[in-house]
Tab-separated table of C-alpha atoms in Angstrom:
chain	number	residue	atom	x	y	z
R	15	MET	CA	-0.004	0.222	0.076
R	16	SER	CA	1.222	3.046	-0.888
R	17	SER	CA	1.514	6.100	1.722
R	18	GLY	CA	1.878	8.841	-0.862
R	19	LEU	CA	2.447	12.508	0.144
R	20	LYS	CA	1.648	11.445	3.876
R	21	ASP	CA	5.305	10.262	4.098
R	22	SER	CA	8.255	13.038	4.181
R	23	ILE	CA	11.836	13.376	4.768
R	24	TYR	CA	12.916	16.765	6.638
R	25	LEU	CA	15.892	18.569	8.097
R	26	ARG	CA	14.748	21.130	10.629
R	27	ASN	CA	16.760	24.242	11.391
R	28	LEU	CA	20.047	23.463	9.388
R	29	GLN	CA	22.331	26.006	10.412
R	30	LEU	CA	24.715	27.757	7.977
R	31	PHE	CA	26.332	30.836	7.334
R	32	ALA	CA	26.817	32.894	4.645
R	33	VAL	CA	26.484	36.614	2.951
R	34	VAL	CA	23.155	37.404	2.123
R	35	GLU	CA	22.796	40.606	0.304
R	36	ARG	CA	23.088	43.613	3.202
R	37	ASP	CA	22.952	42.673	6.893
R	38	ALA	CA	20.376	44.138	9.370
R	39	TRP	CA	22.501	47.230	9.611
R	40	GLY	CA	23.201	47.602	5.921
R	41	ARG	CA	26.458	46.314	5.657
R	42	ALA	CA	27.989	44.734	2.381
R	43	ASP	CA	30.325	41.323	2.539
R	44	LYS	CA	29.149	40.899	6.062
R	45	THR	CA	28.642	36.882	6.887
R	46	GLN	CA	25.034	36.442	8.700
R	47	PRO	CA	23.398	33.069	10.071
R	48	VAL	CA	20.956	31.285	7.858
R	49	LEU	CA	18.596	28.363	9.017
R	50	MET	CA	17.384	25.838	6.566
R	51	SER	CA	14.059	23.591	7.151
R	52	LEU	CA	13.018	20.996	4.510
R	53	ARG	CA	10.640	18.681	4.149
R	54	LEU	CA	10.684	16.394	0.884
R	55	HIS	CA	7.175	14.366	0.503
R	56	ARG	CA	7.963	10.805	-1.024
R	57	ASP	CA	6.355	7.117	-0.385
R	58	THR	CA	8.659	5.794	2.071
R	59	SER	CA	6.880	2.232	2.455
R	60	ARG	CA	9.594	0.388	0.108
R	61	ALA	CA	12.276	1.555	2.843
R	62	GLY	CA	10.354	0.529	5.759
R	63	GLY	CA	9.568	-2.631	4.248
R	64	SER	CA	13.269	-3.703	3.229
R	65	ASP	CA	15.146	-1.583	5.581
R	66	GLU	CA	17.824	-1.257	3.374
R	67	VAL	CA	19.433	2.266	2.314
R	68	GLU	CA	18.985	2.254	-1.373
R	69	ASP	CA	15.603	2.242	-1.064
R	70	THR	CA	15.135	5.574	0.660
R	71	PHE	CA	16.735	9.084	0.018
R	72	SER	CA	18.746	10.112	2.322
R	73	TYR	CA	18.622	13.007	4.386
R	74	GLY	CA	22.699	13.169	4.887
R	75	GLN	CA	22.724	13.664	1.515
R	76	MET	CA	20.229	16.355	1.450
R	77	CYS	CA	21.643	17.945	4.519
R	78	LYS	CA	24.772	17.811	2.268
R	79	ASP	CA	23.816	19.135	-0.824
R	80	VAL	CA	22.135	21.964	0.885
R	81	SER	CA	25.201	22.648	2.814
R	82	THR	CA	27.459	22.507	-0.369
R	83	ALA	CA	25.026	25.254	-2.072
R	84	ILE	CA	24.640	27.619	0.513
R	85	GLY	CA	27.251	27.641	3.308
R	86	GLY	CA	29.713	30.050	2.789
R	87	LYS	CA	28.697	31.210	-0.254
R	88	THR	CA	27.758	35.174	-0.848
R	89	PHE	CA	24.095	35.819	-2.748
R	90	HIS	CA	24.003	39.597	-3.863
R	91	GLU	CA	20.256	38.437	-4.313
R	92	PHE	CA	18.174	36.479	-1.574
R	93	GLU	CA	16.290	34.784	-4.875
R	94	LYS	CA	19.310	33.404	-5.691
R	95	ILE	CA	19.128	30.896	-2.724
R	96	ILE	CA	15.932	29.878	-3.883
R	97	VAL	CA	16.942	29.105	-7.314
R	98	GLY	CA	19.568	27.203	-5.792
R	99	ILE	CA	17.433	25.120	-3.733
R	100	GLY	CA	14.876	24.848	-6.902
R	101	MET	CA	17.838	23.420	-8.872
R	102	LEU	CA	18.760	21.080	-6.268
R	103	SER	CA	15.450	19.450	-5.826
R	104	ASN	CA	15.868	18.650	-9.518
R	105	THR	CA	18.117	15.568	-8.029
R	106	TRP	CA	15.879	14.749	-5.043
R	107	ALA	CA	13.516	11.898	-5.959
R	108	GLY	CA	10.164	13.194	-4.371
R	109	ASP	CA	6.905	14.441	-5.266
R	110	ARG	CA	6.582	17.601	-3.201
R	111	LEU	CA	8.874	20.203	-1.566
R	112	GLU	CA	8.458	22.627	1.172
R	113	TYR	CA	10.989	24.816	2.477
R	114	GLN	CA	11.696	27.461	4.413
R	115	VAL	CA	15.289	30.034	4.380
R	116	THR	CA	15.334	32.397	7.605
R	117	LEU	CA	17.822	34.968	8.177
R	118	PRO	CA	17.302	35.398	12.309
R	119	LYS	CA	19.921	37.983	12.583
R	120	GLY	CA	18.587	39.822	9.108
R	121	LEU	CA	16.467	42.446	10.961
R	122	VAL	CA	16.582	45.277	13.680
R	123	ARG	CA	13.874	45.015	16.219
R	124	VAL	CA	12.763	41.746	14.896
R	125	GLU	CA	13.288	39.078	17.468
R	126	ASP	CA	12.821	35.818	14.816
R	127	GLY	CA	14.187	37.811	11.698
R	128	LEU	CA	12.538	36.960	8.359
R	129	CYS	CA	12.194	33.973	6.072
R	130	ARG	CA	10.684	32.823	2.744
R	131	ASN	CA	8.714	29.903	2.792
R	132	VAL	CA	8.346	27.638	-0.659
R	133	VAL	CA	6.326	25.011	-1.527
R	134	MET	CA	6.683	22.758	-5.193
R	135	GLN	CA	4.919	20.406	-6.621
R	136	ARG	CA	6.799	18.108	-9.310
R	137	TYR	CA	5.351	18.026	-12.473
R	138	THR	CA	7.053	16.063	-14.300
R	139	MET	CA	10.335	14.246	-13.994
R	140	ASN	CA	12.555	17.162	-14.756
R	141	GLU	CA	10.379	20.125	-13.807
R	142	TRP	CA	8.840	21.222	-10.862
R	143	ARG	CA	6.165	24.063	-10.112
R	144	LEU	CA	5.820	26.952	-7.965
R	145	CYS	CA	2.569	26.324	-5.620
R	146	SER	CA	3.304	29.031	-2.964
R	147	SER	CA	6.103	31.313	-1.754
R	148	GLN	CA	5.610	34.017	0.874
R	149	TRP	CA	7.844	36.232	3.204
R	150	THR	CA	7.180	35.786	7.077
R	151	VAL	CA	8.357	38.552	9.687
R	152	ARG	CA	7.710	37.249	13.116
R	153	ASN	CA	7.895	39.175	16.627
R	154	ILE	CA	8.371	43.125	15.107
R	155	LYS	CA	8.758	44.902	18.770
R	156	ALA	CA	6.703	48.370	18.631
R	157	ALA	CA	5.104	50.348	20.961
R	158	CYS	CA	2.003	52.796	20.888
R	159	ILE	CA	-1.026	53.578	22.428
R	160	ILE	CA	-3.399	50.858	22.688
R	161	GLY	CA	-6.826	49.703	24.856
R	162	VAL	CA	-9.770	50.955	26.169
R	163	ASN	CA	-8.877	51.630	29.903
R	164	PRO	CA	-8.346	54.951	31.204
R	165	HIS	CA	-4.786	54.325	32.141
R	166	GLU	CA	-3.572	52.321	28.731
R	167	ARG	CA	-4.406	55.658	26.848
R	168	LEU	CA	-1.750	57.354	28.918
R	169	VAL	CA	1.417	55.755	28.002
R	170	LYS	CA	2.544	53.720	25.145
R	171	GLN	CA	2.959	49.905	25.342
R	172	ALA	CA	4.733	46.959	23.973
R	173	VAL	CA	3.114	44.995	21.022
R	174	SER	CA	4.358	42.159	18.860
R	175	ILE	CA	3.824	41.720	15.627
R	176	ASP	CA	3.708	39.323	12.514
R	177	ILE	CA	2.894	39.877	9.173
R	178	CYS	CA	2.953	37.324	5.951
R	179	VAL	CA	2.875	38.631	2.184
R	180	PRO	CA	2.971	36.636	-1.077
R	181	ASP	CA	6.663	37.664	-2.614
R	182	THR	CA	4.936	37.960	-6.133
R	183	LEU	CA	1.918	39.225	-7.693
R	184	GLU	CA	1.159	35.710	-9.507
R	185	ASP	CA	-1.246	33.505	-8.848
R	186	HIS	CA	0.429	30.072	-7.982
R	187	ASP	CA	-2.506	28.246	-7.141
R	188	GLY	CA	-2.385	26.276	-10.350
R	189	GLY	CA	1.175	25.997	-10.065
R	190	SER	CA	3.651	28.050	-12.093
R	191	PRO	CA	6.888	26.469	-13.613
R	192	VAL	CA	10.228	27.079	-11.766
R	193	ILE	CA	12.869	27.969	-14.292
R	194	PRO	CA	16.765	27.346	-13.124
R	195	GLY	CA	17.943	30.838	-12.915
R	196	HIS	CA	14.989	32.990	-14.007
R	197	SER	CA	13.374	35.018	-11.378
R	198	ILE	CA	9.699	35.833	-10.817
R	199	VAL	CA	9.848	37.569	-7.713
R	200	VAL	CA	8.978	41.157	-7.462
R	201	LEU	CA	8.881	41.610	-3.559
R	202	THR	CA	12.772	41.535	-2.656
R	203	LEU	CA	14.501	41.528	0.680
R	204	THR	CA	14.989	45.237	0.128
R	205	VAL	CA	11.529	45.965	-0.233
R	206	VAL	CA	10.598	43.483	2.702
R	207	ARG	CA	12.980	45.743	4.809
R	208	GLN	CA	11.087	48.683	3.891
R	209	LEU	CA	7.591	47.274	4.460
R	210	VAL	CA	9.205	46.476	8.064
R	211	ASP	CA	10.513	49.976	8.516
R	212	SER	CA	6.935	50.908	7.440
R	213	ILE	CA	5.383	49.258	10.230
R	214	PHE	CA	7.209	50.234	12.777
R	215	GLU	CA	6.791	54.310	11.498
R	216	ILE	CA	2.721	53.103	11.088
R	217	VAL	CA	2.170	51.657	14.823
R	218	GLU	CA	4.430	54.207	16.882
R	219	ALA	CA	2.508	56.597	15.433
R	220	SER	CA	-0.873	55.565	15.881
R	221	SER	CA	-3.328	55.436	18.974
R	222	PHE	CA	-6.352	52.896	18.749
R	223	GLU	CA	-8.607	51.496	21.287
R	224	LEU	CA	-8.727	48.074	19.405
R	225	LEU	CA	-6.273	45.723	17.920
R	226	GLU	CA	-8.737	45.185	15.191
R	227	ALA	CA	-8.294	48.837	14.112
R	228	LEU	CA	-4.748	49.097	14.546
R	229	ALA	CA	-4.136	45.824	12.589
R	230	ALA	CA	-6.761	47.092	10.063
R	231	HIS	CA	-4.888	50.417	9.820
R	232	ILE	CA	-1.552	48.858	9.254
R	233	CYS	CA	-3.099	46.822	6.084
R	234	ASN	CA	-4.626	49.667	4.574
R	235	THR	CA	-1.439	51.977	5.073
R	236	LEU	CA	0.838	49.142	3.320
R	237	PHE	CA	-1.515	48.373	0.509
R	238	GLN	CA	-1.196	52.245	-0.382
R	239	ARG	CA	2.603	52.210	-0.151
R	240	PHE	CA	3.149	48.714	-1.658
R	241	THR	CA	1.948	46.713	-4.274
R	242	ILE	CA	0.889	43.821	-2.275
R	243	PRO	CA	-1.937	41.655	-3.294
R	244	LYS	CA	-2.759	40.127	0.168
R	245	ILE	CA	-1.488	40.835	3.994
R	246	THR	CA	-1.789	38.607	6.830
R	247	ILE	CA	-1.148	40.085	10.310
R	248	ALA	CA	-1.193	39.154	13.791
R	249	ILE	CA	-0.980	41.732	16.577
R	250	GLU	CA	-0.221	40.504	20.505
R	251	LYS	CA	-0.308	42.383	23.533
R	252	PRO	CA	1.801	40.884	25.866
R	253	SER	CA	0.566	43.019	28.959
R	254	ALA	CA	-3.275	43.015	28.164
R	255	LEU	CA	-4.074	40.409	30.676
R	256	VAL	CA	-1.914	39.211	33.973
R	257	SER	CA	-3.230	35.733	33.856
R	258	VAL	CA	-2.038	34.837	30.023
R	259	GLU	CA	1.545	35.285	28.037
R	260	ALA	CA	-0.463	37.212	25.167
R	261	SER	CA	-3.711	37.848	23.689
R	262	GLY	CA	-3.999	39.148	20.100
R	263	VAL	CA	-5.954	39.480	16.937
R	264	GLU	CA	-5.045	38.309	13.344
R	265	ILE	CA	-6.867	39.144	9.973
R	266	THR	CA	-6.056	38.587	6.631
R	267	ARG	CA	-6.937	41.601	4.181
R	268	ILE	CA	-6.799	41.139	-0.382
R	269	ARG	CA	-6.093	44.385	-2.196
């Protein structure tokens, strides 16, 4: 019995070091950490029955391939990492590939850095199709006037913001061909950093009673400033309730 796409071989948080465009302080040619997580979907039933190495795809080989392609290299464009992984995938036997490239120190005042999440589906023996690709930035730390209680209107309090945006203007629901060496990305790392800078500016100049209103205000303003088809944003107030680590609101808006 085939297990299909329910099976997968994966690596979680492979830590490498590389030069990726400019660092969080805008400095060129500075090495920074890069975290790679990959999940290759493939049927493992044959290996599960035989217990023979030749019947599986080695996660050790996956680790070696990625380390060789990314570690210690210089990428003047973030997209070159994505293209590199796309080319590697042609040598891996699988039906679907999900991977995340994270720059944990890629932004100032952002605790969890920023990452690209990519999902690819095998279309033919030598061709993969892009199903989805998006930027995610987590734990953007800002301060603003937020809350309905009188004391909350007197002093700014900390909020934590996560934002997720597609990195292209194309609709990948049907899958778009991935052509090695050809970039279809329109939302670059530089633009993402500008987007995060805008979030700081918007939030720290704001004054709302409700997180819902603040989240909507951020989305509306970003739509005015950037060509983004969709935004998902989550905002937490860590100090809102004494018995809860954090309370928050998440919304998704489409242009």
